[in-house]
Tab-separated table of C-alpha atoms in Angstrom:
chain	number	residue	atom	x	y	z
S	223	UNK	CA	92.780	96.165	103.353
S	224	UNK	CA	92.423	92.770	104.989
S	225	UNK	CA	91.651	89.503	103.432
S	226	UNK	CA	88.536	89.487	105.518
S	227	UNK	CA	87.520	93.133	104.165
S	228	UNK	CA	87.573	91.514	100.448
S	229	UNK	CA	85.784	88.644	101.137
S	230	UNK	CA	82.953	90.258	102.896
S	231	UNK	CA	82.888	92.991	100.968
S	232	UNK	CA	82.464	91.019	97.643
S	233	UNK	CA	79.890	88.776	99.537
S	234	UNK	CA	78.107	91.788	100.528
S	235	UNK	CA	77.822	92.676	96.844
S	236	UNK	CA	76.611	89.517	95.621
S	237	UNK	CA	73.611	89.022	97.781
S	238	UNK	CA	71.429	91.988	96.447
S	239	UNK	CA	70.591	92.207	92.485
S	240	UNK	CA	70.683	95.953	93.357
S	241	UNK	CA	74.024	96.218	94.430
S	242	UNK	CA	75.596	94.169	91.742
S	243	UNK	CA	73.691	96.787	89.468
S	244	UNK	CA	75.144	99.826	91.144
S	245	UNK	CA	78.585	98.414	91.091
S	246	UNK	CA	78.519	97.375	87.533
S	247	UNK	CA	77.269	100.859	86.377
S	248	UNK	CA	80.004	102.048	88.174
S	249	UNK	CA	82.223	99.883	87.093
S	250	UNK	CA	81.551	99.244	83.643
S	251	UNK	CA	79.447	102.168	82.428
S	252	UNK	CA	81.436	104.603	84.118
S	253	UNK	CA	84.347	104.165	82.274
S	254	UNK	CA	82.202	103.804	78.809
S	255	UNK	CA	80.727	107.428	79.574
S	256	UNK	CA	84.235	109.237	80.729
S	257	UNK	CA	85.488	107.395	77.139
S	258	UNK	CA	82.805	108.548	75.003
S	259	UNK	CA	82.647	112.405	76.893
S	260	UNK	CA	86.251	112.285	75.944
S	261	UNK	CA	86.231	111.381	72.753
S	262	UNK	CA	82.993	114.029	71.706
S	263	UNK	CA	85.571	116.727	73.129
S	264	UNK	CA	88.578	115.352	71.447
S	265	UNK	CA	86.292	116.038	68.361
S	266	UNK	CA	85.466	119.541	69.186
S	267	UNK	CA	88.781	120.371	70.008
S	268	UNK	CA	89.822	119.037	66.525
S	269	UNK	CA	87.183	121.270	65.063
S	270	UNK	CA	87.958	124.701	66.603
S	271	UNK	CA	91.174	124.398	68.220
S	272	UNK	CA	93.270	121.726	66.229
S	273	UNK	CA	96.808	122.033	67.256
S	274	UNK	CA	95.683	122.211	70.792
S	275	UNK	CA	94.254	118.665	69.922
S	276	UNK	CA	98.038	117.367	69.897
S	277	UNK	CA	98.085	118.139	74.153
S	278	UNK	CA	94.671	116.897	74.966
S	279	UNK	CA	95.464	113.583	73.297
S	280	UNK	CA	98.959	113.660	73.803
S	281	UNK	CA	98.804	114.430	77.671
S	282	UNK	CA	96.600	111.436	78.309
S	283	UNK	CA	98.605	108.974	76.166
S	284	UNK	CA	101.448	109.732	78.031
S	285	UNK	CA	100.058	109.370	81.133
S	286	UNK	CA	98.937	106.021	80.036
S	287	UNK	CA	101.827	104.678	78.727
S	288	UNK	CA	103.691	105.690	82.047
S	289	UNK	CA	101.226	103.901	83.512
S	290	UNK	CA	101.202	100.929	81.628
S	291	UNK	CA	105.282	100.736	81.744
S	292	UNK	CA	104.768	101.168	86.308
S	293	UNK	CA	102.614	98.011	86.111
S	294	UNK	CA	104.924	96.255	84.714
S	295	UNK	CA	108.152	97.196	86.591
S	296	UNK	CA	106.146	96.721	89.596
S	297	UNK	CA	104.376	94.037	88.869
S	298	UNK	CA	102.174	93.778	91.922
S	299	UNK	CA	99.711	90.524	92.647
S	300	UNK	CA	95.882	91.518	92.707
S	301	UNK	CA	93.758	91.076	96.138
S	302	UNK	CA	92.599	88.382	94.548
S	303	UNK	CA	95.992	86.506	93.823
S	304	UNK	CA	97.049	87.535	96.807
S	305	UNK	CA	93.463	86.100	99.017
S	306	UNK	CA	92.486	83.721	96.990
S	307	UNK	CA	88.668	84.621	96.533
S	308	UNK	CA	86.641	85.451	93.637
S	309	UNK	CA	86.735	89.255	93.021
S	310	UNK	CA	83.495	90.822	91.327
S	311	UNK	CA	84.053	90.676	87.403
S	312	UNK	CA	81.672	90.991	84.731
S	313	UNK	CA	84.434	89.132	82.178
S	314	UNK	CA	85.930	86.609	83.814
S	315	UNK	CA	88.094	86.397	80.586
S	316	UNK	CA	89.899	89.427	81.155
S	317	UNK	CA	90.918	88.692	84.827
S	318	UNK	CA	94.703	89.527	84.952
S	319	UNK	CA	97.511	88.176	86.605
S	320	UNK	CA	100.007	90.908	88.674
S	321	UNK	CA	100.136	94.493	87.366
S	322	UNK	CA	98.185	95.561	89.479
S	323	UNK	CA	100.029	99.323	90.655
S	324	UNK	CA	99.261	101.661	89.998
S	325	UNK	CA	95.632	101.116	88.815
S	326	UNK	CA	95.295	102.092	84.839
S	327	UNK	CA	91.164	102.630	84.741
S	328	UNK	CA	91.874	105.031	87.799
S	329	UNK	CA	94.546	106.841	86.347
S	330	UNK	CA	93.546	107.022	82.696
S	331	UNK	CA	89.971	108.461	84.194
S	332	UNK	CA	91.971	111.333	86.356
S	333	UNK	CA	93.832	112.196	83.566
S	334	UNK	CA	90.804	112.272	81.219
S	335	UNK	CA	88.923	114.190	83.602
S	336	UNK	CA	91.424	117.183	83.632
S	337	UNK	CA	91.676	117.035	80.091
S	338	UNK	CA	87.822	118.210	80.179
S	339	UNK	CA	88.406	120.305	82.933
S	340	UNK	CA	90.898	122.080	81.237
S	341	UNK	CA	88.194	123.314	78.395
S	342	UNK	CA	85.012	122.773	80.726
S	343	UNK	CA	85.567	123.164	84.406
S	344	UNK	CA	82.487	121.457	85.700
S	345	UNK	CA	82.464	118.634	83.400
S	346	UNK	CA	85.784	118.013	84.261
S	347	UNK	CA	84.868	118.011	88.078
S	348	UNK	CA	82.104	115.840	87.927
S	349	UNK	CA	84.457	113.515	85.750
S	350	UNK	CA	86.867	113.616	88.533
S	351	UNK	CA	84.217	112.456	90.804
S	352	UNK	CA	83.221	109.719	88.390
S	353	UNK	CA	87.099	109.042	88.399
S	354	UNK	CA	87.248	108.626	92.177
S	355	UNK	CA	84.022	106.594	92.200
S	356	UNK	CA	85.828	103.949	89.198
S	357	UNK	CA	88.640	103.815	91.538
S	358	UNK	CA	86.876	102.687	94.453
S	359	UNK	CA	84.715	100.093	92.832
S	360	UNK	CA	88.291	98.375	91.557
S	361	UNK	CA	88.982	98.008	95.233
S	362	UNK	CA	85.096	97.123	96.201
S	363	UNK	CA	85.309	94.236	93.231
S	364	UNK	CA	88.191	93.044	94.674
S	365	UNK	CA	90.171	93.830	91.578
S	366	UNK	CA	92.854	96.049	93.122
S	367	UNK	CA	94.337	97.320	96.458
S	368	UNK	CA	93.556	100.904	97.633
S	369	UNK	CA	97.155	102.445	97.339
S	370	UNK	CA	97.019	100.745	93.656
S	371	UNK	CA	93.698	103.108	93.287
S	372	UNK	CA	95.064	105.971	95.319
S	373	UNK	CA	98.677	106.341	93.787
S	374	UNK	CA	97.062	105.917	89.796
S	375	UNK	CA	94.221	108.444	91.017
S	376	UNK	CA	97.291	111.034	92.165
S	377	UNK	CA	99.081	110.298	89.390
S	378	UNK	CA	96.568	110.769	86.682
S	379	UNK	CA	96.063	114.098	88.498
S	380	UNK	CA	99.242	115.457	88.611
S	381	UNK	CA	99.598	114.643	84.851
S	382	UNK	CA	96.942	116.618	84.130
S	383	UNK	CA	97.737	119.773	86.179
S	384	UNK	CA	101.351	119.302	84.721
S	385	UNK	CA	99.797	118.976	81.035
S	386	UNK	CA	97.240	120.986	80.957
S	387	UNK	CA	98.437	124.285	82.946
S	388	UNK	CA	98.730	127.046	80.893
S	389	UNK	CA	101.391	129.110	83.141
S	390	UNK	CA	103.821	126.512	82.507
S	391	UNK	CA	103.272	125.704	79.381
């Protein structure tokens, strides 16, 4: 993605109320309602299968702290570091400097998802959908590059097939 494609693509954003509603909801809601689906089944799992609790917290955590630990070591510059414009934020407080590989919203959202997959299949697919459309509004607010998106979206998948597959563990 192109300095150009940010710029525009932000722009493009801006100049419609509507679209700068969509992309928040995506953005910011999306996130909120994969976190709070998540936590409901982390309480039903507690309830009537405790000890399998331990993997669908565990699983996740991990997957977030390898994460967390790839930003750093990588320590990649943002699109907008890297083009100087002003990506689409709805707290400019929080805007970041580097670690930007692989994406951690992307990744922690995969990995989430297959944790519901794992005890409802087509929660956990729509989830993953929701996961894919977080990822792609990082890259459409200008907040990360698409292989940052792409590798944490692979990542948080492989996790979860890894974690949560009951013929190997």
């Amino acid at each position: 993605m192109s300095e150009k494609f940010y710029k525009n693509t932000t722009d493009f954003i801006r100049e419609k109320p509507r679209r700068m509603s969509l992309i928040y909801m995506i953005a910011r809601v999306f996130p909120i309602a994969i976190g709070a689906i998540y936590l409901f089944l982390c309480v039903i799992t507690g309830l009537i299968m405790p000890l399998a609790l331990f993997r669908f917290i565990g699983v996740p955590l991990a997957a977030f702290v390898l994460v967390t630990v790839g930003r750093v070591l990588f320590h990649r510059k943002r699109p907008y570091e890297v083009y100087r414009f002003t990506p689409i934020t709805f707290n400019k407080k929080r805007l970041k400097k580097g670690k930007s590989f692989p994406s951690r919203h992307t990744a922690s959202a995969a990995v989430i998802a297959m944790a519901c997959m794992s005890l409802v299949p087509s929660l956990g697919a729509a989830m993953l959908v929701m996961a894919a459309l977080v990822g792609i509004s990082r890259v459409l607010c200008g907040l990360h590059f698409l292989s940052d998106v792409a590798v944490g979206f692979v990542f948080g998948i492989i996790v979860g097939i890894i974690g949560f597959c009951p013929i190997i563990f």
